[in-house]
Short mmCIF file of C-alpha atoms in Angstrom, two decimals:
data_model
loop_
_atom_site.label_atom_id
_atom_site.label_comp_id
_atom_site.label_asym_id
_atom_site.label_seq_id
_atom_site.Cartn_x
_atom_site.Cartn_y
_atom_site.Cartn_z
CA UNK U 4 127.99 73.11 3.14
CA UNK U 5 124.41 74.47 2.63
CA UNK U 6 121.45 74.08 4.82
CA UNK U 7 117.87 73.83 3.52
CA UNK U 8 115.02 75.45 5.49
CA UNK U 9 112.12 73.12 6.17
CA UNK U 10 109.16 73.44 3.95
CA UNK U 11 106.16 75.31 5.38
CA UNK U 12 103.16 72.97 5.56
CA UNK U 13 99.89 74.87 5.58
CA UNK U 14 97.74 71.84 6.29
CA UNK U 15 99.88 70.81 9.19
CA UNK U 16 99.97 74.24 10.72
CA UNK U 17 96.20 74.59 10.33
CA UNK U 18 95.75 71.24 12.03
CA UNK U 19 97.96 72.30 15.03
CA UNK U 20 95.97 75.56 15.29
CA UNK U 21 92.68 73.77 15.34
CA UNK U 22 93.91 71.39 18.20
CA UNK U 23 95.21 74.31 20.12
CA UNK U 24 91.94 76.14 19.73
CA UNK U 25 89.93 73.12 20.97
CA UNK U 26 92.31 72.67 23.97
CA UNK U 27 91.93 76.44 24.69
CA UNK U 28 88.10 76.11 24.94
CA UNK U 29 88.34 72.94 26.98
CA UNK U 30 90.70 74.78 29.37
CA UNK U 31 88.22 77.60 29.64
CA UNK U 32 85.51 75.23 30.67
CA UNK U 33 87.71 73.53 33.20
CA UNK U 34 88.80 76.96 34.57
CA UNK U 35 85.17 78.04 34.99
CA UNK U 36 84.40 74.76 36.90
CA UNK U 37 87.40 75.54 39.18
CA UNK U 38 86.29 79.09 39.70
CA UNK U 39 82.80 77.97 40.56
CA UNK U 40 84.23 75.64 43.13
CA UNK U 41 86.44 78.53 44.51
CA UNK U 42 83.22 80.65 44.94
CA UNK U 43 81.63 77.81 47.05
CA UNK U 44 84.85 77.76 49.13
CA UNK U 45 84.73 81.50 49.65
CA UNK U 46 81.04 81.37 50.74
CA UNK U 47 81.95 78.69 53.22
CA UNK U 48 84.48 81.07 54.78
CA UNK U 49 81.80 83.77 55.23
CA UNK U 50 79.10 81.32 56.48
CA UNK U 51 81.53 79.87 58.95
CA UNK U 52 82.30 83.30 60.36
CA UNK U 53 78.64 84.11 60.54
CA UNK U 54 78.00 80.75 62.38
CA UNK U 55 80.78 81.51 64.88
CA UNK U 56 79.40 85.07 65.37
CA UNK U 57 75.92 83.73 66.12
CA UNK U 58 77.50 81.43 68.66
CA UNK U 59 79.27 84.15 70.48
CA UNK U 60 76.71 86.98 70.22
CA UNK U 61 73.27 86.57 71.92
CA UNK U 62 70.28 88.60 71.06
CA UNK U 63 71.17 91.34 73.60
CA UNK U 64 74.47 92.11 71.86
CA UNK U 65 74.50 95.37 69.88
CA UNK U 66 74.78 95.62 66.13
CA UNK U 67 78.11 97.30 66.46
CA UNK U 68 79.59 94.63 68.62
CA UNK U 69 78.14 91.84 66.50
CA UNK U 70 79.72 93.39 63.39
CA UNK U 71 83.06 93.65 65.17
CA UNK U 72 82.77 90.07 66.26
CA UNK U 73 82.01 88.94 62.69
CA UNK U 74 85.03 90.86 61.33
CA UNK U 75 87.35 89.03 63.83
CA UNK U 76 85.95 85.63 62.86
CA UNK U 77 86.07 86.42 59.18
CA UNK U 78 89.71 87.44 59.33
CA UNK U 79 90.54 84.29 61.43
CA UNK U 80 88.81 81.89 59.09
CA UNK U 81 90.27 83.62 55.96
CA UNK U 82 93.82 83.53 57.53
CA UNK U 83 93.47 79.75 57.86
CA UNK U 84 92.87 79.31 54.08
CA UNK U 85 95.50 82.06 53.29
CA UNK U 86 98.48 80.22 55.14
CA UNK U 87 99.52 78.10 52.18
CA UNK U 88 97.63 79.70 49.27
CA UNK U 89 99.99 82.70 48.56
CA UNK U 90 96.97 84.97 49.16
CA UNK U 91 96.43 87.59 51.95
CA UNK U 92 93.61 87.26 54.53
CA UNK U 93 92.41 90.45 53.19
CA UNK U 94 92.11 89.18 49.71
CA UNK U 95 90.21 86.15 50.87
CA UNK U 96 87.95 88.23 53.12
CA UNK U 97 87.07 90.28 50.00
CA UNK U 98 86.39 87.24 48.00
CA UNK U 99 84.23 85.68 50.81
CA UNK U 100 82.01 88.91 50.82
CA UNK U 101 81.86 88.72 47.07
CA UNK U 102 80.80 85.03 47.21
CA UNK U 103 78.20 85.85 49.84
CA UNK U 104 76.63 88.45 47.60
CA UNK U 105 76.76 86.04 44.75
CA UNK U 106 74.87 83.27 46.50
CA UNK U 107 72.37 85.49 48.42
CA UNK U 108 71.43 87.90 45.61
CA UNK U 109 72.39 86.31 42.26
CA UNK U 110 72.66 82.57 42.74
CA UNK U 111 71.85 81.83 39.17
CA UNK U 112 75.19 83.42 38.11
CA UNK U 113 76.92 80.71 39.88
CA UNK U 114 75.13 78.11 37.84
CA UNK U 115 76.22 80.06 34.77
CA UNK U 116 79.82 79.98 35.82
CA UNK U 117 79.70 76.33 36.59
CA UNK U 118 78.39 75.72 33.03
CA UNK U 119 81.12 77.94 31.52
CA UNK U 120 78.40 80.32 30.13
CA UNK U 121 80.44 83.05 31.72
CA UNK U 122 83.86 83.45 33.17
CA UNK U 123 84.97 84.55 36.67
CA UNK U 124 85.86 87.95 35.24
CA UNK U 125 82.22 88.51 34.34
CA UNK U 126 81.10 87.51 37.76
CA UNK U 127 83.42 90.09 39.25
CA UNK U 128 82.19 92.76 36.80
CA UNK U 129 78.56 92.11 37.88
CA UNK U 130 79.38 92.10 41.58
CA UNK U 131 81.49 95.21 41.39
CA UNK U 132 78.57 97.39 40.19
CA UNK U 133 75.63 96.09 41.97
CA UNK U 134 76.02 98.11 45.19
CA UNK U 135 73.95 101.19 44.18
CA UNK U 136 71.15 98.99 42.64
CA UNK U 137 68.00 98.95 44.93
CA UNK U 138 67.06 95.36 46.08
CA UNK U 139 63.85 95.48 44.18
CA UNK U 140 65.78 95.77 40.99
CA UNK U 141 68.39 92.95 41.69
CA UNK U 142 66.60 90.49 39.44
CA UNK U 143 66.46 92.93 36.57
CA UNK U 144 70.08 93.90 37.08
CA UNK U 145 71.35 90.36 37.49
CA UNK U 146 69.49 88.76 34.66
CA UNK U 147 70.14 91.69 32.29
CA UNK U 148 73.88 91.58 32.90
CA UNK U 149 74.04 87.88 32.60
CA UNK U 150 72.25 87.95 29.18
CA UNK U 151 74.76 90.46 27.98
CA UNK U 152 77.74 88.66 29.55
CA UNK U 153 77.11 85.51 27.72
CA UNK U 154 77.83 87.10 24.46
CA UNK U 155 80.60 89.61 25.50
CA UNK U 156 83.87 89.88 27.09
CA UNK U 157 84.48 90.71 30.76
CA UNK U 158 85.60 94.34 30.15
CA UNK U 159 82.54 94.88 27.81
CA UNK U 160 80.35 93.41 30.68
CA UNK U 161 82.07 95.81 33.08
CA UNK U 162 80.94 98.87 31.04
CA UNK U 163 77.41 97.38 30.60
CA UNK U 164 76.93 96.54 34.26
CA UNK U 165 78.03 100.05 35.33
CA UNK U 166 75.51 101.60 32.81
CA UNK U 167 72.59 99.33 33.79
CA UNK U 168 73.30 99.88 37.54
CA UNK U 169 73.26 103.71 37.02
CA UNK U 170 69.96 103.30 35.09
CA UNK U 171 68.21 101.24 37.67
CA UNK U 172 69.48 103.48 40.41
CA UNK U 173 69.05 106.82 38.69
CA UNK U 174 67.62 108.66 41.69
CA UNK U 175 70.16 107.06 43.96
CA UNK U 176 72.88 107.89 41.45
CA UNK U 177 71.97 111.55 41.36
CA UNK U 178 71.95 111.86 45.11
CA UNK U 179 75.19 109.89 45.50
CA UNK U 180 76.78 112.13 42.68
CA UNK U 181 75.68 115.29 44.62
CA UNK U 182 77.29 113.97 47.97
CA UNK U 183 80.36 112.85 46.11
CA UNK U 184 80.59 116.18 44.30
CA UNK U 185 80.77 117.95 47.71
CA UNK U 186 83.89 116.03 48.40
CA UNK U 187 85.87 117.26 45.46
CA UNK U 188 89.38 118.00 46.49
CA UNK U 189 93.03 118.02 45.58
CA UNK U 190 95.53 115.90 47.62
CA UNK U 191 99.22 115.89 47.85
CA UNK U 192 101.19 112.78 49.10
CA UNK U 193 104.88 113.36 49.44
CA UNK U 194 106.99 110.57 48.21
CA UNK U 195 110.72 109.88 48.09
CA UNK U 196 113.46 111.72 46.29
CA UNK U 197 111.75 115.10 46.39
CA UNK U 198 108.77 113.87 44.41
CA UNK U 199 104.92 113.81 45.26
CA UNK U 200 101.66 112.44 44.02
CA UNK U 201 99.04 115.17 43.14
CA UNK U 202 95.59 113.63 43.24
CA UNK U 203 92.45 115.48 42.14
CA UNK U 204 88.93 114.05 43.00
CA UNK U 205 86.74 115.58 40.32
CA UNK U 206 83.64 114.92 38.38
CA UNK U 207 84.38 112.30 35.64
CA UNK U 208 83.55 114.66 32.76
CA UNK U 209 86.13 117.21 34.01
CA UNK U 210 88.80 114.63 34.57
CA UNK U 211 88.27 113.02 31.23
CA UNK U 212 88.54 116.44 29.52
CA UNK U 213 91.75 117.33 31.40
CA UNK U 214 93.09 113.92 30.48
CA UNK U 215 92.47 114.27 26.78
CA UNK U 216 93.70 117.93 26.67
CA UNK U 217 96.99 116.76 28.34
CA UNK U 218 97.36 113.96 25.85
CA UNK U 219 96.66 116.28 22.86
CA UNK U 220 99.21 118.86 24.13
CA UNK U 221 101.79 116.34 24.84
CA UNK U 222 101.50 114.77 21.37
CA UNK U 223 101.72 118.26 19.90
CA UNK U 224 105.01 118.86 21.85
CA UNK U 225 106.41 115.60 20.81
CA UNK U 226 105.66 116.46 17.12
CA UNK U 227 107.51 119.81 17.64
CA UNK U 228 110.47 118.07 19.14
CA UNK U 229 110.67 115.56 16.32
CA UNK U 230 110.59 118.16 13.72
CA UNK U 231 113.19 120.26 15.37
CA UNK U 232 115.43 117.16 15.60
CA UNK U 233 115.18 116.62 11.89
CA UNK U 234 115.80 120.43 11.16
CA UNK U 235 118.91 120.59 13.44
CA UNK U 236 120.31 117.06 13.16
CA UNK U 237 123.55 118.37 11.65
CA UNK U 238 124.16 120.75 14.53
CA UNK U 239 126.82 119.13 16.76
CA UNK U 240 125.72 121.02 19.87
CA UNK U 241 122.03 120.41 19.40
CA UNK U 242 120.47 118.76 22.49
CA UNK U 243 117.41 116.89 21.39
CA UNK U 244 114.18 116.90 23.48
CA UNK U 245 113.70 113.19 24.57
CA UNK U 246 110.97 113.61 27.11
CA UNK U 247 108.32 110.93 27.07
CA UNK U 248 104.66 111.42 26.58
CA UNK U 249 104.05 110.94 30.29
CA UNK U 250 106.77 113.50 31.15
CA UNK U 251 105.30 116.01 28.77
CA UNK U 252 101.83 115.55 30.34
CA UNK U 253 103.23 116.12 33.79
CA UNK U 254 105.16 119.22 32.73
CA UNK U 255 102.05 120.64 30.91
CA UNK U 256 99.94 120.12 33.96
CA UNK U 257 102.51 121.80 36.18
CA UNK U 258 103.04 124.67 33.79
CA UNK U 259 99.41 125.20 33.23
CA UNK U 260 98.58 125.30 37.09
CA UNK U 261 101.50 127.53 38.01
CA UNK U 262 101.47 130.03 35.04
CA UNK U 263 97.87 130.31 34.14
CA UNK U 264 95.22 132.31 35.80
CA UNK U 265 91.77 130.58 36.08
CA UNK U 266 89.14 132.40 34.04
CA UNK U 267 86.80 132.35 36.92
CA UNK U 268 89.39 134.44 38.91
CA UNK U 269 89.78 136.86 36.01
CA UNK U 270 86.16 137.33 35.38
CA UNK U 271 84.51 136.60 38.67
CA UNK U 272 82.58 133.58 39.80
CA UNK U 273 79.31 134.45 37.98
CA UNK U 274 81.17 135.11 34.72
CA UNK U 275 83.77 132.26 34.55
CA UNK U 276 83.28 129.54 31.85
CA UNK U 277 84.94 126.28 31.25
CA UNK U 278 87.77 126.46 28.79
CA UNK U 279 87.78 123.00 27.32
CA UNK U 280 89.05 122.06 23.89
CA UNK U 281 89.38 118.28 24.33
CA UNK U 282 87.03 115.88 22.49
CA UNK U 283 84.59 114.69 25.01
CA UNK U 284 81.21 113.25 24.13
CA UNK U 285 78.36 113.45 26.41
CA UNK U 286 75.48 111.22 25.14
CA UNK U 287 72.33 112.59 26.83
CA UNK U 288 68.87 111.19 26.75
CA UNK U 289 66.82 114.09 25.33
CA UNK U 290 64.29 113.92 28.30
CA UNK U 291 67.16 114.52 30.75
CA UNK U 292 67.74 117.92 29.37
CA UNK U 293 64.31 118.89 30.65
CA UNK U 294 63.96 116.92 33.88
CA UNK U 295 66.57 114.22 34.96
CA UNK U 296 64.11 112.55 37.45
CA UNK U 297 61.37 112.10 34.72
CA UNK U 298 63.95 110.85 32.24
CA UNK U 299 65.13 108.16 34.70
CA UNK U 300 61.66 106.95 35.53
CA UNK U 301 60.75 106.82 31.80
CA UNK U 302 63.96 104.99 30.89
CA UNK U 303 63.28 102.41 33.58
CA UNK U 304 59.89 101.79 32.20
CA UNK U 305 61.35 101.15 28.71
CA UNK U 306 63.07 97.88 29.52
CA UNK U 307 66.24 96.83 31.25
CA UNK U 308 68.58 96.18 28.39
CA UNK U 309 68.85 99.62 26.49
CA UNK U 310 70.47 101.69 29.19
CA UNK U 311 68.98 104.56 27.25
CA UNK U 312 68.17 106.70 30.18
CA UNK U 313 71.70 107.18 31.48
CA UNK U 314 73.82 110.11 30.43
CA UNK U 315 77.18 108.68 29.35
CA UNK U 316 80.68 110.30 29.14
CA UNK U 317 82.26 109.03 25.93
CA UNK U 318 79.71 106.27 25.69
CA UNK U 319 81.40 104.47 28.73
CA UNK U 320 81.28 106.25 32.01
CA UNK U 321 77.76 107.12 33.50
CA UNK U 322 77.57 110.62 34.75
CA UNK U 323 75.04 112.89 36.54
CA UNK U 324 71.99 113.81 34.33
CA UNK U 325 72.10 117.20 36.03
CA UNK U 326 75.82 117.65 35.17
CA UNK U 327 75.02 116.53 31.58
CA UNK U 328 72.41 119.35 31.38
CA UNK U 329 74.98 121.92 32.41
CA UNK U 330 77.66 120.70 29.97
CA UNK U 331 75.13 120.43 27.19
CA UNK U 332 75.02 124.17 27.06
CA UNK U 333 78.78 124.43 26.37
CA UNK U 334 79.45 124.84 22.66
CA UNK U 335 83.06 123.25 23.04
CA UNK U 336 81.71 119.90 23.78
CA UNK U 337 79.91 117.40 21.48
CA UNK U 338 76.30 117.26 22.30
CA UNK U 339 74.48 114.17 21.13
CA UNK U 340 70.88 113.67 22.00
CA UNK U 341 69.45 110.18 22.17
CA UNK U 342 65.88 108.71 22.16
CA UNK U 343 64.92 107.95 25.79
CA UNK U 344 63.97 104.39 25.09
CA UNK U 345 65.99 103.01 22.06
CA UNK U 346 69.10 105.09 22.72
CA UNK U 347 69.16 106.00 19.02
CA UNK U 348 70.73 109.40 18.08
CA UNK U 349 68.18 112.02 17.31
CA UNK U 350 70.47 114.75 16.24
CA UNK U 351 73.98 116.31 16.55
CA UNK U 352 74.81 119.91 16.93
CA UNK U 353 76.94 120.48 13.76
CA UNK U 354 76.26 121.73 10.23
CA UNK U 355 79.14 120.52 7.96
CA UNK U 356 78.28 117.11 6.69
CA UNK U 357 81.76 115.59 7.11
CA UNK U 358 81.93 116.76 10.73
CA UNK U 359 78.35 115.50 11.37
CA UNK U 360 79.16 112.12 9.89
CA UNK U 361 82.22 111.72 12.19
CA UNK U 362 80.30 112.74 15.36
CA UNK U 363 77.46 110.27 14.30
CA UNK U 364 79.95 107.43 14.02
CA UNK U 365 81.52 108.20 17.25
CA UNK U 366 78.12 108.12 18.85
CA UNK U 367 77.20 104.92 17.05
CA UNK U 368 80.37 102.86 17.61
CA UNK U 369 81.50 104.18 20.99
CA UNK U 370 84.60 101.94 20.78
CA UNK U 371 86.86 100.07 18.30
CA UNK U 372 84.68 97.70 16.28
CA UNK U 373 86.99 94.70 16.61
CA UNK U 374 85.61 91.92 18.82
CA UNK U 375 86.12 92.77 22.48
CA UNK U 376 88.28 95.90 21.98
CA UNK U 377 87.44 98.75 24.26
CA UNK U 378 89.61 101.42 22.67
CA UNK U 379 87.42 104.63 22.55
CA UNK U 380 86.28 105.66 19.20
CA UNK U 381 87.55 109.15 19.47
CA UNK U 382 91.08 107.53 20.05
CA UNK U 383 90.61 105.18 17.08
CA UNK U 384 90.65 105.49 13.30
CA UNK U 385 87.82 105.58 10.78
CA UNK U 386 88.13 102.66 8.41
CA UNK U 387 86.52 102.03 5.01
CA UNK U 388 85.47 98.44 5.12
CA UNK U 389 85.59 98.30 1.38
CA UNK U 390 88.75 100.37 0.71
CA UNK U 391 88.28 103.70 -1.18
CA UNK U 392 90.53 102.65 -4.09
CA UNK U 393 88.28 99.46 -4.43
CA UNK U 394 85.16 101.51 -4.86
CA UNK U 395 84.15 101.80 -1.24
CA UNK U 396 82.00 104.79 -0.43
CA UNK U 397 82.56 107.29 2.47
CA UNK U 398 79.07 106.33 3.95
CA UNK U 399 78.03 105.10 7.45
CA UNK U 400 77.30 101.62 5.91
CA UNK U 401 80.98 101.36 4.88
CA UNK U 402 82.68 103.04 7.79
CA UNK U 403 83.65 101.86 11.29
CA UNK U 404 86.07 102.77 14.03
CA UNK U 405 89.13 100.57 14.44
CA UNK U 406 92.03 101.35 16.80
CA UNK U 407 95.58 101.53 15.29
CA UNK U 408 96.38 97.81 16.20
CA UNK U 409 93.14 96.45 14.78
CA UNK U 410 93.21 98.56 11.69
CA UNK U 411 96.64 97.37 10.89
CA UNK U 412 95.52 93.81 11.53
CA UNK U 413 92.66 94.13 9.18
CA UNK U 414 94.95 95.10 6.32
CA UNK U 415 97.98 92.77 6.97
CA UNK U 416 96.56 89.73 8.86
CA UNK U 417 94.28 86.96 7.60
CA UNK U 418 91.15 88.46 9.12
CA UNK U 419 88.26 89.39 6.95
CA UNK U 420 85.43 91.89 7.78
CA UNK U 421 81.93 92.54 6.17
CA UNK U 422 79.93 95.63 6.89
CA UNK U 423 76.25 94.60 7.48
CA UNK U 424 75.06 98.11 7.86
CA UNK U 425 73.81 99.96 11.02
CA UNK U 426 77.30 99.57 12.55
CA UNK U 427 77.22 95.81 12.62
CA UNK U 428 80.38 94.04 11.35
CA UNK U 429 80.98 90.36 10.59
CA UNK U 430 84.50 89.37 11.25
CA UNK U 431 85.89 86.12 9.78
CA UNK U 432 88.76 84.68 11.76
CA UNK U 433 91.67 82.90 10.26
CA UNK U 434 90.00 79.61 11.28
CA UNK U 435 86.78 80.51 9.45
CA UNK U 436 84.61 81.38 12.51
CA UNK U 437 82.21 84.29 12.09
CA UNK U 438 82.03 86.78 14.93
CA UNK U 439 79.38 89.62 14.79
CA UNK U 440 80.13 93.00 16.43
CA UNK U 441 77.17 95.44 16.88
CA UNK U 442 76.99 98.93 18.40
CA UNK U 443 75.41 99.42 21.73
CA UNK U 444 72.65 100.35 21.74
CA UNK U 445 71.64 99.44 18.11
CA UNK U 446 73.00 102.08 15.81
CA UNK U 447 70.97 105.11 14.89
CA UNK U 448 70.15 106.26 11.28
CA UNK U 449 72.30 109.03 9.82
CA UNK U 450 70.37 112.33 9.44
CA UNK U 451 71.99 115.46 8.08
CA UNK U 452 71.18 118.28 10.33
CA UNK U 453 70.70 121.79 9.11
CA UNK U 454 69.09 123.39 12.19
CA UNK U 455 70.56 123.68 15.68
CA UNK U 456 69.05 121.50 18.29
CA UNK U 457 66.51 123.18 20.68
CA UNK U 458 68.62 123.84 23.71
#
């Protein structure tokens, strides 16, 4: 007896997919309405605690006692809601504080959520990074992030909010960085089974360089182990190295700290220099190399949406302008100077055209160019939009970064992409929708550099 597989009906499958897509968007709108209602509830928790506090604390009560009383009431009211919600009172207290900030500082964000112009993840990203922004810049921050959020994912909005907050609070950011830098430390928390957590509180640029170097060294060790396995596969007593990437990273960190002598110790504090070989890009506004305070003020005057006045680590993490100036003098790091208003790349410190082009593209794209992907460009692959074998050129207008997964998808899945130049790509989904992805800020022009930058 033979069985016949059912025939594949393209039209029927496409119809099912369209219905599912419509339902998905309807669910997004419904979820946004529920989230907006939840924020009103969380605000009620906060407001009720405030009302009870005002009832119990007269004008003569100290601010400390009043804050303590409010905390008691907030926990009590939150606990009432937590009983049957599978949420902790701490979680509801935090949401109540967030809702209070939302309605008192950025009420128009709640309207946008209720209309499904944004999702709860966008609201959370905005609220998480508003703390350092001075009150006089709340409107600039809130409206700027909202405009961005309406056309981007929550993770993208998270990065943008972080950058814009750092820009609007540049002086506060510098002072906060100095205070935080004084708290740098290494902590050991002993765990079970003879293990412990080693935690280092370091400047972001240093931590990123260490992380990247550990990954590179671990990948090199894995490649060596694989090659040795192939070479000795016929030896019966050969014991293959099966350590994972994380295990290699941990071992390399331990071996380096326990067997290497810091260069600062060998050569003295005044002569020590950072020994960094990892790929870490510090995108620095050119004015910040002269005077970080002037650069910050100049950038704020240039508009709220460029974020051009902030030094960025790998295009994602704001960093101290003073620290960027110090690292800019290190020849082992990529140094990319940007225009103080537009954020366009002015120059890069390399000579060879191929290396210069690669560095330019990393500065332009920052992350994978697939819609919503946040994989850093330096951990992604350069893709010819029009394949080389089909006549595509190795030129900025035909190149873009794609992470391994989306690079593969572009070639084997029914997605199409068109390079519109300047780093802007137009993706065509399997359902025929067009999604544009643009670099942030708008991509610079490629200029071949023959002279070193004026450091």
